Structure formats: C-alpha cells, structure tokens
Coordinates of C-alpha atoms in Angstrom, one line a residue:
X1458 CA -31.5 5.9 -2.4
X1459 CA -28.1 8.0 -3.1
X1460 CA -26.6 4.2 -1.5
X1461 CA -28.4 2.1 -3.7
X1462 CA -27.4 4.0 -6.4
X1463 CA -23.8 4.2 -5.8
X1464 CA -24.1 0.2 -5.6
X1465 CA -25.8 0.3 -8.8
X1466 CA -23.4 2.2 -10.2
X1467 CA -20.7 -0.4 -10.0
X1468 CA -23.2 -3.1 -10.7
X1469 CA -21.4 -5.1 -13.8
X1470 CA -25.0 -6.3 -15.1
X1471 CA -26.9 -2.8 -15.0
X1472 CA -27.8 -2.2 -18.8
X1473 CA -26.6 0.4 -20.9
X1474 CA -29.7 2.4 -20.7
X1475 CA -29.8 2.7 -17.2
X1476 CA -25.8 3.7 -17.1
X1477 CA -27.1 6.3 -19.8
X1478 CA -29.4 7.4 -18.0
X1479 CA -27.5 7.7 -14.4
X1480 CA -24.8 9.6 -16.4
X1481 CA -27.0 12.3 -17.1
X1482 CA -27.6 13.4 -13.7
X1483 CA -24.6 12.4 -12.2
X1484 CA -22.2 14.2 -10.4
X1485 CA -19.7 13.8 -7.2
X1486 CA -19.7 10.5 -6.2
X1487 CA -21.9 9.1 -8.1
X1488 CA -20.1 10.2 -11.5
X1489 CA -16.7 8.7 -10.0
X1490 CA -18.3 5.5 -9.4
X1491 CA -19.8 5.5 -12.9
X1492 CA -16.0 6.6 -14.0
X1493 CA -14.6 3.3 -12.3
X1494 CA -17.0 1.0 -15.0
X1495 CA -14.7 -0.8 -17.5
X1496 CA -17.5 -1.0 -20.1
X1497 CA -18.3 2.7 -20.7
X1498 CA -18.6 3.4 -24.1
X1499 CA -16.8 5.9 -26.1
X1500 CA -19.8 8.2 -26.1
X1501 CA -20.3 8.0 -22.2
X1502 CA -17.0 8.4 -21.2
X1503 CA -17.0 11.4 -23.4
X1504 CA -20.5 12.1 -21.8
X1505 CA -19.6 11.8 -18.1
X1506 CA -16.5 13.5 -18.7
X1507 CA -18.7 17.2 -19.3
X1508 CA -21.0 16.0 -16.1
X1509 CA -17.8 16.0 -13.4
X1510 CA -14.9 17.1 -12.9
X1511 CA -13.5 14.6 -10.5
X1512 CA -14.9 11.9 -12.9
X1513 CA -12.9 13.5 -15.9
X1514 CA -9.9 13.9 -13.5
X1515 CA -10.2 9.7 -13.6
X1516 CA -10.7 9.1 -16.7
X1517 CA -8.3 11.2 -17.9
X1518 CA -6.0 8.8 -15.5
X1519 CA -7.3 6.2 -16.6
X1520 CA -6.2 6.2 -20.2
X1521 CA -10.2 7.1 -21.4
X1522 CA -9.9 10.6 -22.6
X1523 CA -7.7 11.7 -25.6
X1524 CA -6.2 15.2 -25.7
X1525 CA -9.3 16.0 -28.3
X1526 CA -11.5 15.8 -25.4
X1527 CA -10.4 18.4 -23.1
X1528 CA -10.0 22.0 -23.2
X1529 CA -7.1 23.1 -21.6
X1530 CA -8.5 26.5 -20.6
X1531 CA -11.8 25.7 -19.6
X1532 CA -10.6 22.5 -17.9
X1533 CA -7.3 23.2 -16.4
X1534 CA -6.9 19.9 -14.3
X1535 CA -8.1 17.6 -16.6
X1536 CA -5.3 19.2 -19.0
X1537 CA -2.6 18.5 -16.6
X1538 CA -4.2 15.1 -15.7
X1539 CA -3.5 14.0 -19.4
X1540 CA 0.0 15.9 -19.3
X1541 CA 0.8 13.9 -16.2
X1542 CA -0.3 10.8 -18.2
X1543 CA 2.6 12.1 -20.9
X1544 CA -0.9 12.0 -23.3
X1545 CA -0.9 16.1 -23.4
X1546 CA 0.8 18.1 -26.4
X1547 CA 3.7 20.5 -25.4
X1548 CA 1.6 23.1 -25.8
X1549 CA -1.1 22.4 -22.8
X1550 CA 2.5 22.9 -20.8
X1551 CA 3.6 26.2 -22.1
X1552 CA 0.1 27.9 -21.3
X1553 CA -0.3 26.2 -18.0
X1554 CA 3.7 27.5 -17.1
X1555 CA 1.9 31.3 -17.6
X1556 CA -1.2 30.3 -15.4
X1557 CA -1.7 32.8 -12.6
X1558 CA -3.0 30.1 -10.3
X1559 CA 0.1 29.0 -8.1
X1560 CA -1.3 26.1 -7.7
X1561 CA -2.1 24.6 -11.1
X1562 CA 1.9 25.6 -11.7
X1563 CA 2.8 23.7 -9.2
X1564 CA 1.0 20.8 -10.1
X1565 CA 2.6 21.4 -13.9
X1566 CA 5.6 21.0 -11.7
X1567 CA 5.2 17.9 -11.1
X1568 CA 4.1 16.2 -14.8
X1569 CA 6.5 14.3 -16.3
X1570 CA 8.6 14.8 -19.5
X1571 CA 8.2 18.8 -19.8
X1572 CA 9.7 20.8 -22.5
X1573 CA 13.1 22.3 -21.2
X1574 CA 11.7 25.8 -21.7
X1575 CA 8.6 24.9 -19.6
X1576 CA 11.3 23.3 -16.8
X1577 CA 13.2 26.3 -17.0
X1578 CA 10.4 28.9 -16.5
X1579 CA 9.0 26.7 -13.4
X1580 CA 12.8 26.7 -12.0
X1581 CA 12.6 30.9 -11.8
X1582 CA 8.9 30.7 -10.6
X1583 CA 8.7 33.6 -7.9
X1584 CA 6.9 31.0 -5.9
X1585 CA 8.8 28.9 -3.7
X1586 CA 6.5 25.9 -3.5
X1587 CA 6.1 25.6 -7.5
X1588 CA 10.0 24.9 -7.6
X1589 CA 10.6 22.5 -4.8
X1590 CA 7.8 20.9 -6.9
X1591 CA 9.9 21.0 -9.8
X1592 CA 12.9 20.0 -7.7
X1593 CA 11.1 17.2 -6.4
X1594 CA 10.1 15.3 -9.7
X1595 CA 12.1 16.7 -12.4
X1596 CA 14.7 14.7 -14.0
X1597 CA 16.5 17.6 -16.0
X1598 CA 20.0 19.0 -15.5
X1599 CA 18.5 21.4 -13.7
X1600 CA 18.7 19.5 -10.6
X1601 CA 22.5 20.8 -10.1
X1602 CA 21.1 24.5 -10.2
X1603 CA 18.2 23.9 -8.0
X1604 CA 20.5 22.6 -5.3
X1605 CA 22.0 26.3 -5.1
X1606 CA 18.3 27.8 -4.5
X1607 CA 18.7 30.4 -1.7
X1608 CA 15.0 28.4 -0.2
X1609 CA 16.0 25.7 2.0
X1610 CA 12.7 23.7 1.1
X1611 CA 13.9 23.7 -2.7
X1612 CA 17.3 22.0 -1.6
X1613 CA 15.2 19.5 0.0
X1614 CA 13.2 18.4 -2.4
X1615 CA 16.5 17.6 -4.8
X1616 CA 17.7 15.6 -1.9
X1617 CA 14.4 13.2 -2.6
X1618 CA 14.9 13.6 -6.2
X1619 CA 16.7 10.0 -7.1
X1620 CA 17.1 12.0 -10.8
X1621 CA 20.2 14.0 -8.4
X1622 CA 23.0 13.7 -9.7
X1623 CA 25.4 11.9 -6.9
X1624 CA 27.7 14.5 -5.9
X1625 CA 24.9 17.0 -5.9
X1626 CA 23.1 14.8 -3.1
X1627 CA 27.2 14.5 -1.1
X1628 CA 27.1 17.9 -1.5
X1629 CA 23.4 18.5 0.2
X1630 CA 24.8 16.4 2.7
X1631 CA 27.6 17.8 3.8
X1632 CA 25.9 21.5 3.2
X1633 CA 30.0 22.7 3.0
X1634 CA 29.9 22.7 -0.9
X1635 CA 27.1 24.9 -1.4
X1636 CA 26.6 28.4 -0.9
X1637 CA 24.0 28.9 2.4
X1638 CA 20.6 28.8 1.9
X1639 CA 18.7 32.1 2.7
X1640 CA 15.7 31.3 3.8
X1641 CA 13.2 28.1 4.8
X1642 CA 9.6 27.4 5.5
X1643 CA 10.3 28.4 9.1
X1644 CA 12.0 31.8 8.6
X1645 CA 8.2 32.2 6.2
X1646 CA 6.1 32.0 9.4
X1647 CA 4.6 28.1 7.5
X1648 CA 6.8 25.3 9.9
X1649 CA 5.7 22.0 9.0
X1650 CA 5.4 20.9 12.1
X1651 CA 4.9 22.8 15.4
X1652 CA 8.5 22.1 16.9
X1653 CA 9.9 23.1 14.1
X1654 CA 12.3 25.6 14.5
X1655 CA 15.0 27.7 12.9
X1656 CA 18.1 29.7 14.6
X1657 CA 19.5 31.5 11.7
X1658 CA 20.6 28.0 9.9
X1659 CA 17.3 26.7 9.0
X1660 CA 18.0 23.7 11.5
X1661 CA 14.7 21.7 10.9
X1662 CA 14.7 21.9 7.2
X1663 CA 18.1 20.7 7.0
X1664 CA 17.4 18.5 9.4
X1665 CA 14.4 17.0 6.6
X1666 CA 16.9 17.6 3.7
X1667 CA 19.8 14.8 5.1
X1668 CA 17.0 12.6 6.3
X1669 CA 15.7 12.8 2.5
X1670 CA 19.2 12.8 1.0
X1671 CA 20.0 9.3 3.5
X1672 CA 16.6 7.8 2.2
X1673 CA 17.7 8.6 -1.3
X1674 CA 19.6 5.2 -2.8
X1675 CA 21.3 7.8 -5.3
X1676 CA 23.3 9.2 -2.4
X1677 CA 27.0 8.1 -2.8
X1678 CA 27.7 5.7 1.0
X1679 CA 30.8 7.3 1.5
X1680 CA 28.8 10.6 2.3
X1681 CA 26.2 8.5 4.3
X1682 CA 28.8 6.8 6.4
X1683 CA 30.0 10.4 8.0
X1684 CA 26.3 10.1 10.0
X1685 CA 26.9 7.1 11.9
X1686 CA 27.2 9.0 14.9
X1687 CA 24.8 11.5 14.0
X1688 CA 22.7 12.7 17.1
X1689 CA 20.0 12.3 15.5
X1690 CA 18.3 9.2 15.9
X1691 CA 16.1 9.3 13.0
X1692 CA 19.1 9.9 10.9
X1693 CA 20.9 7.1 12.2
X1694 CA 18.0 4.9 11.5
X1695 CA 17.7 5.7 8.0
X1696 CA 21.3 5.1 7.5
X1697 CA 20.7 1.3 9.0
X1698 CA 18.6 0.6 6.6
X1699 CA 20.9 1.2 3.9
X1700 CA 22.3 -1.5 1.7
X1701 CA 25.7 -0.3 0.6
X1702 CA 27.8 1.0 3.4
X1703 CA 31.1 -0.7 4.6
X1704 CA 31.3 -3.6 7.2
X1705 CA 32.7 -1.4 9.9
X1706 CA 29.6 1.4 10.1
X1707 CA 26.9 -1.6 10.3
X1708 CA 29.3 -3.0 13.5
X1709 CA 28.8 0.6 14.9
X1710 CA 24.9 0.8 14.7
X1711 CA 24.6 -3.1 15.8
X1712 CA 26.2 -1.0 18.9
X1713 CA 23.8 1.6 19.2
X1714 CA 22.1 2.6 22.3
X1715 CA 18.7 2.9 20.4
X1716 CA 16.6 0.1 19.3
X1717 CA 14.9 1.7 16.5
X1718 CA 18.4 1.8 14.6
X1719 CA 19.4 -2.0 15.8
X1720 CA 15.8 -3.2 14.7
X1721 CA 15.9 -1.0 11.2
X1722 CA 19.6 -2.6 10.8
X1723 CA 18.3 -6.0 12.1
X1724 CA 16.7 -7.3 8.4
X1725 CA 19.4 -5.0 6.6
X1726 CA 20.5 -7.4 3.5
X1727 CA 23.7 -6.0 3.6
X1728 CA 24.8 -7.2 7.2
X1729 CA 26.5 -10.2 7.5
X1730 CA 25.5 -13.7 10.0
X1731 CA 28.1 -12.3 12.6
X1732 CA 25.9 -9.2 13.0
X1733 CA 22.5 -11.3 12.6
X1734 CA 23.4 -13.5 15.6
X1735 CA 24.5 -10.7 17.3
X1736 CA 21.2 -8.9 16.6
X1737 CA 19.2 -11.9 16.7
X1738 CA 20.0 -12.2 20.6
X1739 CA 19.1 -8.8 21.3
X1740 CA 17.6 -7.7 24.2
X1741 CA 14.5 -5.9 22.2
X1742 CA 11.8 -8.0 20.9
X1743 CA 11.6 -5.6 18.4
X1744 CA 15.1 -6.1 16.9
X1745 CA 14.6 -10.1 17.3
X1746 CA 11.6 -9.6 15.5
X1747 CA 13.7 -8.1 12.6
X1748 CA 16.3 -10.2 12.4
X1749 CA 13.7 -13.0 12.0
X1750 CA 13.1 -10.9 8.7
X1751 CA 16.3 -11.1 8.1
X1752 CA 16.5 -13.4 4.0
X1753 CA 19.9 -14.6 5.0
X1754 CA 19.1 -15.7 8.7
X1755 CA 20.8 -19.1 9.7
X1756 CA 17.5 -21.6 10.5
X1757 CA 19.3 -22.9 14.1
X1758 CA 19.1 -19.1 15.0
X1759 CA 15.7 -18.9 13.2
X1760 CA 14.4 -21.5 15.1
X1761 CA 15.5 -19.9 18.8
X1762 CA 13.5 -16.9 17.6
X1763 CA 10.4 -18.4 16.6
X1764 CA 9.8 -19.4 20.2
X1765 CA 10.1 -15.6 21.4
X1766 CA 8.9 -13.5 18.9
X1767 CA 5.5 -13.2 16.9
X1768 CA 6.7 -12.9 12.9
X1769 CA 3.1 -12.4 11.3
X1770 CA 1.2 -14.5 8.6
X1771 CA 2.9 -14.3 5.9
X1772 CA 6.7 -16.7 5.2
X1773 CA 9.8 -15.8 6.6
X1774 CA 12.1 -14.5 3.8
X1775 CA 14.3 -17.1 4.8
X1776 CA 11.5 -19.5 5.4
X1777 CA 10.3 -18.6 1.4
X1778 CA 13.7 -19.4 0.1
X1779 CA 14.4 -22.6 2.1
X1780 CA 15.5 -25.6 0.3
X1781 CA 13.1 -28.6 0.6
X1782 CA 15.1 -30.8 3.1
X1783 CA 15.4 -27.5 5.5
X1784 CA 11.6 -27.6 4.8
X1785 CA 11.4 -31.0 5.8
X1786 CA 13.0 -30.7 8.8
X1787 CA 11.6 -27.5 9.9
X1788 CA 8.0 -29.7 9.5
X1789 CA 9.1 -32.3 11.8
X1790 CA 10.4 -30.2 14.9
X1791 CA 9.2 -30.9 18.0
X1792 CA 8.6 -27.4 18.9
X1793 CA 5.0 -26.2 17.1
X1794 CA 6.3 -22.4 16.7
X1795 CA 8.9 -24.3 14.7
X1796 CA 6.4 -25.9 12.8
X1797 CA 4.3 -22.9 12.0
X1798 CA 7.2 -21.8 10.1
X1799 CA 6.8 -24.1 7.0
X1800 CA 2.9 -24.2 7.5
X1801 CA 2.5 -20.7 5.9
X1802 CA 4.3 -21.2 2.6
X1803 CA 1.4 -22.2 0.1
X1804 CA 3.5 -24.2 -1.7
X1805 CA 4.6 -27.0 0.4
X1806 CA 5.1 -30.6 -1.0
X1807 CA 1.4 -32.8 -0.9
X1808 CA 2.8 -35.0 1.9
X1809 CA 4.1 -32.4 4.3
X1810 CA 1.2 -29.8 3.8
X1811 CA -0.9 -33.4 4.7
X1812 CA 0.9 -34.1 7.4
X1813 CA 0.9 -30.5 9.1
X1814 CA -3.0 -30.6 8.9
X1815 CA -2.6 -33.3 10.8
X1816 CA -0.6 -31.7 13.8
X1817 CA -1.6 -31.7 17.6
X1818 CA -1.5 -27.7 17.9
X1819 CA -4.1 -25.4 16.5
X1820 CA -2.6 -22.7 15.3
X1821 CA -0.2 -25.1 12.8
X1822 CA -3.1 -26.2 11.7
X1823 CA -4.7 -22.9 11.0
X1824 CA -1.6 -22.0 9.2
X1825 CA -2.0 -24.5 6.6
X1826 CA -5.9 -24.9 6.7
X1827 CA -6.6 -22.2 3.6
X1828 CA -3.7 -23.7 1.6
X1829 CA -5.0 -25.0 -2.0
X1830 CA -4.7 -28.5 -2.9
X1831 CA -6.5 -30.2 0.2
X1832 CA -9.6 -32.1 0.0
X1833 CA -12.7 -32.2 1.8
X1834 CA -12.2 -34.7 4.3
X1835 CA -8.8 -33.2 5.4
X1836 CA -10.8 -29.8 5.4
X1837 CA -13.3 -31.4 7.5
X1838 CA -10.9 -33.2 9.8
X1839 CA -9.4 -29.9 11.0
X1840 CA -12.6 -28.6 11.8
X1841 CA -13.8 -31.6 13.6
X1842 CA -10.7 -31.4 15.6
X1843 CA -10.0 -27.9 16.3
X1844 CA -13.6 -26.3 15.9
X1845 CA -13.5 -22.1 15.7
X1846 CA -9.7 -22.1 16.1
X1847 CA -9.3 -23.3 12.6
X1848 CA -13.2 -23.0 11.4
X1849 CA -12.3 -19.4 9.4
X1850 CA -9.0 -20.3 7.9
X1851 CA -10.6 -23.5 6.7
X1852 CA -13.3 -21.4 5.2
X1853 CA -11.3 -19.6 3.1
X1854 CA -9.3 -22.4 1.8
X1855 CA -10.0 -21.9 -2.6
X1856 CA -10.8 -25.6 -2.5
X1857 CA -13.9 -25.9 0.3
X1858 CA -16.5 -27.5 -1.1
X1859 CA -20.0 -26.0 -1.1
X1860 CA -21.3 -28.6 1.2
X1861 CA -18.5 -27.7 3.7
X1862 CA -19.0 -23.9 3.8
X1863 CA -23.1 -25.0 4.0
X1864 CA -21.6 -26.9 7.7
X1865 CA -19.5 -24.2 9.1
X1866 CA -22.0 -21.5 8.3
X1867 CA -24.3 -23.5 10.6
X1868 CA -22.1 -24.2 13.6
X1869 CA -23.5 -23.3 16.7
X1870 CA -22.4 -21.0 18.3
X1871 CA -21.3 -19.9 15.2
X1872 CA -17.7 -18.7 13.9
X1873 CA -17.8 -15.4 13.0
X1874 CA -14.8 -15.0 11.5
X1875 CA -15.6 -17.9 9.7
X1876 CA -18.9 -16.5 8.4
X1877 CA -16.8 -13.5 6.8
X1878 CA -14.7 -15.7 5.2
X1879 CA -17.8 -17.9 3.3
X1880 CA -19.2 -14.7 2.6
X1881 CA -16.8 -14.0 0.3
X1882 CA -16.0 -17.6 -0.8
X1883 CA -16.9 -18.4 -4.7
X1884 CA -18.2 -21.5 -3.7
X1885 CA -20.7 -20.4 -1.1
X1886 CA -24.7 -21.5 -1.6
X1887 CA -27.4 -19.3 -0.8
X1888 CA -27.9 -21.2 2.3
X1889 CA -24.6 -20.3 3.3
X1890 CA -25.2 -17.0 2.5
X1891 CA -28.4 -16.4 4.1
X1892 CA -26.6 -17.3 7.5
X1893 CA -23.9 -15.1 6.7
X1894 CA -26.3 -12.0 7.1
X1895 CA -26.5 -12.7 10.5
X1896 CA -23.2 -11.4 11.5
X1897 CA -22.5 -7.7 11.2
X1898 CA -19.4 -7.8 9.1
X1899 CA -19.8 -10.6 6.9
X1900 CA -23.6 -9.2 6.0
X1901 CA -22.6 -6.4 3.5
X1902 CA -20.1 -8.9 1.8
X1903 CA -22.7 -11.8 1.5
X1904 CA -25.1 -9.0 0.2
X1905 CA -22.9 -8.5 -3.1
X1906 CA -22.3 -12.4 -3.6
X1907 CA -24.4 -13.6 -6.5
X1908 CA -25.0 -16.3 -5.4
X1909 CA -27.7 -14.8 -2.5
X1910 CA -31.1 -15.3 -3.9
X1911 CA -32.7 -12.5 -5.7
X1912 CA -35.3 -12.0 -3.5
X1913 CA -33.1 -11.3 -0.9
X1914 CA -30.9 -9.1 -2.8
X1915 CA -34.4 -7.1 -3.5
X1916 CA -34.9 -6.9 0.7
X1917 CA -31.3 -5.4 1.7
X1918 CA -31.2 -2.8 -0.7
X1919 CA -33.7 -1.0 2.1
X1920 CA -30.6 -2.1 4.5
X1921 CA -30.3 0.5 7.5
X1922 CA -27.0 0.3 6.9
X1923 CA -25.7 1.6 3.5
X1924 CA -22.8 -0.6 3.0
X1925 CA -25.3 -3.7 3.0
X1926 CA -27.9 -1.5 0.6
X1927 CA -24.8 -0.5 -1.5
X1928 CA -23.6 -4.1 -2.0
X1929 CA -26.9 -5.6 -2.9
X1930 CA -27.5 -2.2 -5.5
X1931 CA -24.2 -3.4 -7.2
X1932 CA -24.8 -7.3 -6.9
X1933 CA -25.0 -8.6 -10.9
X1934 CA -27.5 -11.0 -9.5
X1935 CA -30.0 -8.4 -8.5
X1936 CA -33.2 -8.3 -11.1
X1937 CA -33.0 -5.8 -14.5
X1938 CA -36.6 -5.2 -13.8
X1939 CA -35.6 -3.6 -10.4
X1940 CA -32.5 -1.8 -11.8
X1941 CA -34.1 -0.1 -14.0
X1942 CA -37.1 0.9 -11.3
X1943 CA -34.1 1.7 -9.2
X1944 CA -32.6 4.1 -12.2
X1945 CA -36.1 5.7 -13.0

C-alpha cells in the first residue's frame, strides 16, 4: 500500500481532501512526494512543512516557505535552506556562524551572499572543513587571504573558486608565491582516496589543487601553459581542454604519447583545421571520435570519419551548423554513414527529410523515422519496409497517428522497444496500451498513461511490482471513488 500511496501522492487529479488528509500522516517519502505537488495550498505547504523535515528542506527550495515559516533554532536546516535561497534575513546567518554543530557551519559556508562579518568569522573557523567550504563558494575578498591558509585543502578549494581573483589562482599554481602550506587531509590521518599520499609537501593535495586551478576558466593561460609537459597525465588533459592557450602548446599535446589528452584536445574549439586533420587521422578511435565533435571540422574530413567511428544520436556540432547546400549534399552521398549524418537534425527541409525515409539502409531510416512533420503513410512505409529495425523510432515520432501505434503494438513477434515507445506516446489508445503491459518495461509507463481504461488502472495498483502499482496510484485517470478508498 506504501507504493500505491506514493503513486497517489503525485496523482494530479487526487482531491484536496484526500492530499489533506495524506498530509497529516505523512512523513519520509511520502511527505517529499506530497512536497513535489504544484497545487498545494498555502495552508498545506505550511502544514506539511511541520510533518517533515526533508519535505520542508524542499519547499523551502522550492520557493514555498517564507522566512515567517521557520524557526531558525528549532529548524536549523530549513533556516539555511531559505538562506541558501538568499530568502533568509542576516540575522538567521549570524546565529548559525555561532552554532556548535561543525556541520551546520559548514553548510552556512556555503550560502550565498553572507554578511562580511559572518564571512569573516567562517574564514577563522578552527575547523578546517568549514573554511575550504567557505573558500569553495565565497565570492568575497577574502579569497586572497584564504589562499595563504596554512591547510592545503583550503588552498584547494580557492583554486575551484572561479570568484579567485586571477593572480591568486597563477599563484596556486605555481605554489612559489605563497608561503608553504602546513598541513593537508593526508598529514590529518582522512586521505581522500587510498593512494593518496603525502612526503612532507602534501603531494596529493597539490596535486587536486592544479588539477582544480587548470579546470578553473579564471586561471590566467600563461600560467596553464607552464604544464604542458606536466607528468601528470590528468593534468595535461585538463589543460587540452582549455580554450585560451597559444597555438604552439595545442601543437605540443596533438603530440602527446597519451590518447586521453589527444582525444580531450581533439573537439577543443580553440584548435585550428591543421590540428583537426591531424587529429582526425589518429590512430585512436577515441580521438577520431572527438574530432568528429569537433564544431569547426571540415565535412570532406567529416565524412572519412563517419565511416570509422560511431558519433551517437544526437547532430554533429558541425553537422547542426551546416548550411543547407552542405545538407543537401551530405543527403545524397552514396555512402549511408554519410547519410545518417543529416538524418538526425529534426529540422531538415520537407523534401530531404522525405527523401531520407525513403533510403535503402535501415538505420538512415531510423534516424529520421521520429522526426515531426511526416505523415502516416510515410510512417507506415518505413515500417512496412524495415519492420523492428525502424518499428520503435517510428513509434515515437510526435506525429503517429493513433491507428498506427494500434498496428505496431500488435506486430507479431512484437517490438519491444517499440511497445516502450507507444507507452509513452500521447496518442496511444487503450488498445495500444493494453498490449503495452505485456512487456516488462513498457508496463509501468503504460500503467500511468490516461488513456488505459479505468478498470485496468483499478487491477495494477495490486501490481507485484511497485513501479507498475505506483504508476497506476498516480494515473489522473484512475477513479475519485477509489482514491479516496485508497486515502482512507
């Protein structure tokens, strides 16, 4: 029953007495699915709010309790939920800062927009995690100071920090500029990770610290460039990535004996064609596959690459931002991996999405089959040509009608992937439906469509498995008369 209820929970039809009354018993899950309702009343927000915690800490989140509602002593997190919201007076801050719970300062640490005082006191907390947490989200001037902080994990939060000021983040790089750190989570007995490891310089937290500072865009390149020929290779790969360093460090990492730093420099928008080509005939099919990624790769390069390396559903960057005469041509290759390039952009001209439903290979056909715009007998065509291969794609095209998703539903032997798809098509009947919930997967989505008839909405909610119960519990087709049963 706890299922059902969660279901009904979520169920947009279930009347206001029932959410009334499931409110007043609620807790745990059941009050954070209640919290998740978009209709709640003042008076049940306000209501839930003083059943649960976790469902306060959502609300609050959510925009749905005022700064009236709470008590900041008697309800600590819901204080600093609103605070983190910027909807909590200065004053919630100040008493939190004095809290002897490390672990509500440290999450004050984190809130936006505190009072400089409040900043300040967190910045001398005795507690090293409660001021890397300050470090890592405050946007104050304090970020200078904090840099100096004799804890190495401090330093290394400012180094995520893009608030740092740029020459603070050179100087965390370079590590000359500043005075030498004192301690680190290692040197405390609490390593990260088990191979971390410390010789007197804190090596793995400095380690973290220029892998933060090389992620962080604020950091100036000409500091960045220095790592090139760092040893470490996750270094070096987080510098390939990196948009704004000169021509002559990306020629170095297109050089570099590892393939994770050619493959992370391989879609870099900063690299020019000489380095694409060069990447895009790499010996990894990792890197190809990136340079395929790449926005500004050539299409005769583009098109060698489709042949050898699998890009994913979605449109090329390049492929996205093609002109409609490289579209054109790209349609009318002979090669089909070719092909399959224009096929997944949704928004191909009426005659060449037409003509691509009409192409020879399968999988160019599924590639366009769910594109809006078609109509039912080129829907139909596909399936009538290609079968399963294109059955599911087809089935989730916006425009299937609901007589087509009644005939692929009862294909023998049936598509299953195609049966997940009309379960969650708009357009599905209940005849659809009902042979939907004969495949595993596709049964608890048909069991929340509302278009399933109410007397089989009333079955699955005794479902043995919950998620089919729990989707016909929050289906706004199922019955008042049993939602209320179900609430009483």
């Amino acid at each position: 029953m706890s299922d059902v209820l969660l279901g009904l929970a979520g169920n947009p039809s279930l009347p206001r007495a029932s959410v009334d009354r499931l409110i007043a018993t609620a807790d745990g899950e059941l009050a954070e699915a209640l919290a998740e309702r978009p209709d709640l009343t003042r008076a049940q927000v306000v209501a839930l709010a003083a059943r649960d915690e976790g469902a306060a800490l959502q609300l609050a989140y959510g925009g749905r309790l005022t700064a009236a509602d709470v008590d900041p002593v008697a309800r600590p997190l819901v204080a600093l939920a609103l605070l983190d919201e910027r909807a909590g007076p200065p004053e919630w801050a100040r008493t939190l800062a004095c809290s002897g719970s490390v672990e509500l300062r440290k999450k004050l640490a984190a809130c936006p927009g505190l009072p400089e005082d409040v900043a300040r006191a967190l910045a001398a907390d005795p507690e090293t995690e409660v001021v890397a947490e300050l470090a890592l989200w405050t946007t104050s001037g304090l970020l200078a100071r904090l840099a100096e902080h004799p804890h190495a994990e401090v330093r290394r939060a400012v180094a995520v920090n893009e608030a740092a000021p740029p020459h603070v983040l050179a100087a965390l790089l370079d590590g000359d500029a500043l005075p030498p750190a004192r301690s680190c989570r290692v040197c405390d007995g609490e390593p990260d990770l088990p191979w971390d490891h410390c010789e007197g310089a804190h090596e793995s937290t400095v380690h973290a610290m220029r892998y933060a500072a090389l992620c962080n865009p604020a950091t100036p390149a000409a500091a960045a460039t220095a790592f090139a020929g760092h040893p470490s290779w996750l270094l070096r790969r987080e510098l390939a990535a990196r948009t704004d360093l000169p021509p002559q460090v990306y020629t170095r990492l297109a050089a570099d004996p590892d393939a994770r730093i050619r493959a992370r420099l391989a879609d870099n928008p900063g690299i020019g064609e000489a380095l694409i080509r060069t990447l895009a005939a790499d010996d990894d099919d990792d890197v190809r596959k990136q340079a395929a990624h790449h926005p500004a790769v050539p299409l005769d390069v583009l098109r060698r690459l489709a042949a050898t390396v699998r890009t994913g559903p979605a449109p090329l960057p390049r492929i996205a931002a093609a002109s409609s005469d490289e579209i054109a041509e790209l349609a009318a290759s002979p090669d089909p991996a070719v092909r399959m390039l224009p096929a997944r952009r949704t928004d191909l001209p009426d005659d060449i999405r037409d003509a691509l439903t009409r192409d020879p290979d399968a999988k160019v056909v599924a590639a366009v089959a769910s594109h809006p715009g078609l109509t039912e007998a080129l829907l139909a065509s596909m399936v009538d040509r290609h079968g399963v291969h294109v059955a599911a794609r087809v089935a989730a095209n916006p425009d299937a009608t609901a007589a087509l998703l009644e005939r692929l539903a009862r294909q023998r032997p049936p598509a299953r992937k195609a049966l997940r798809e009309i379960a969650r098509h708009p357009r599905a009947t209940a005849v659809a439906l009902v042979a939907c919930l004969d495949d595993g997967r596709a049964r608890p989505v048909a069991a929340g469509h509302p278009a399933l008839p109410p007397a089989v909405i009333v079955e699955l909610l005794a479902d043995d498995d919950r998620q089919v119960a729990c989707a016909a519990a929050a289906n706004p087709a199922l019955p008042p008369a049993e939602m209320t049963r179900l609430v009483h």
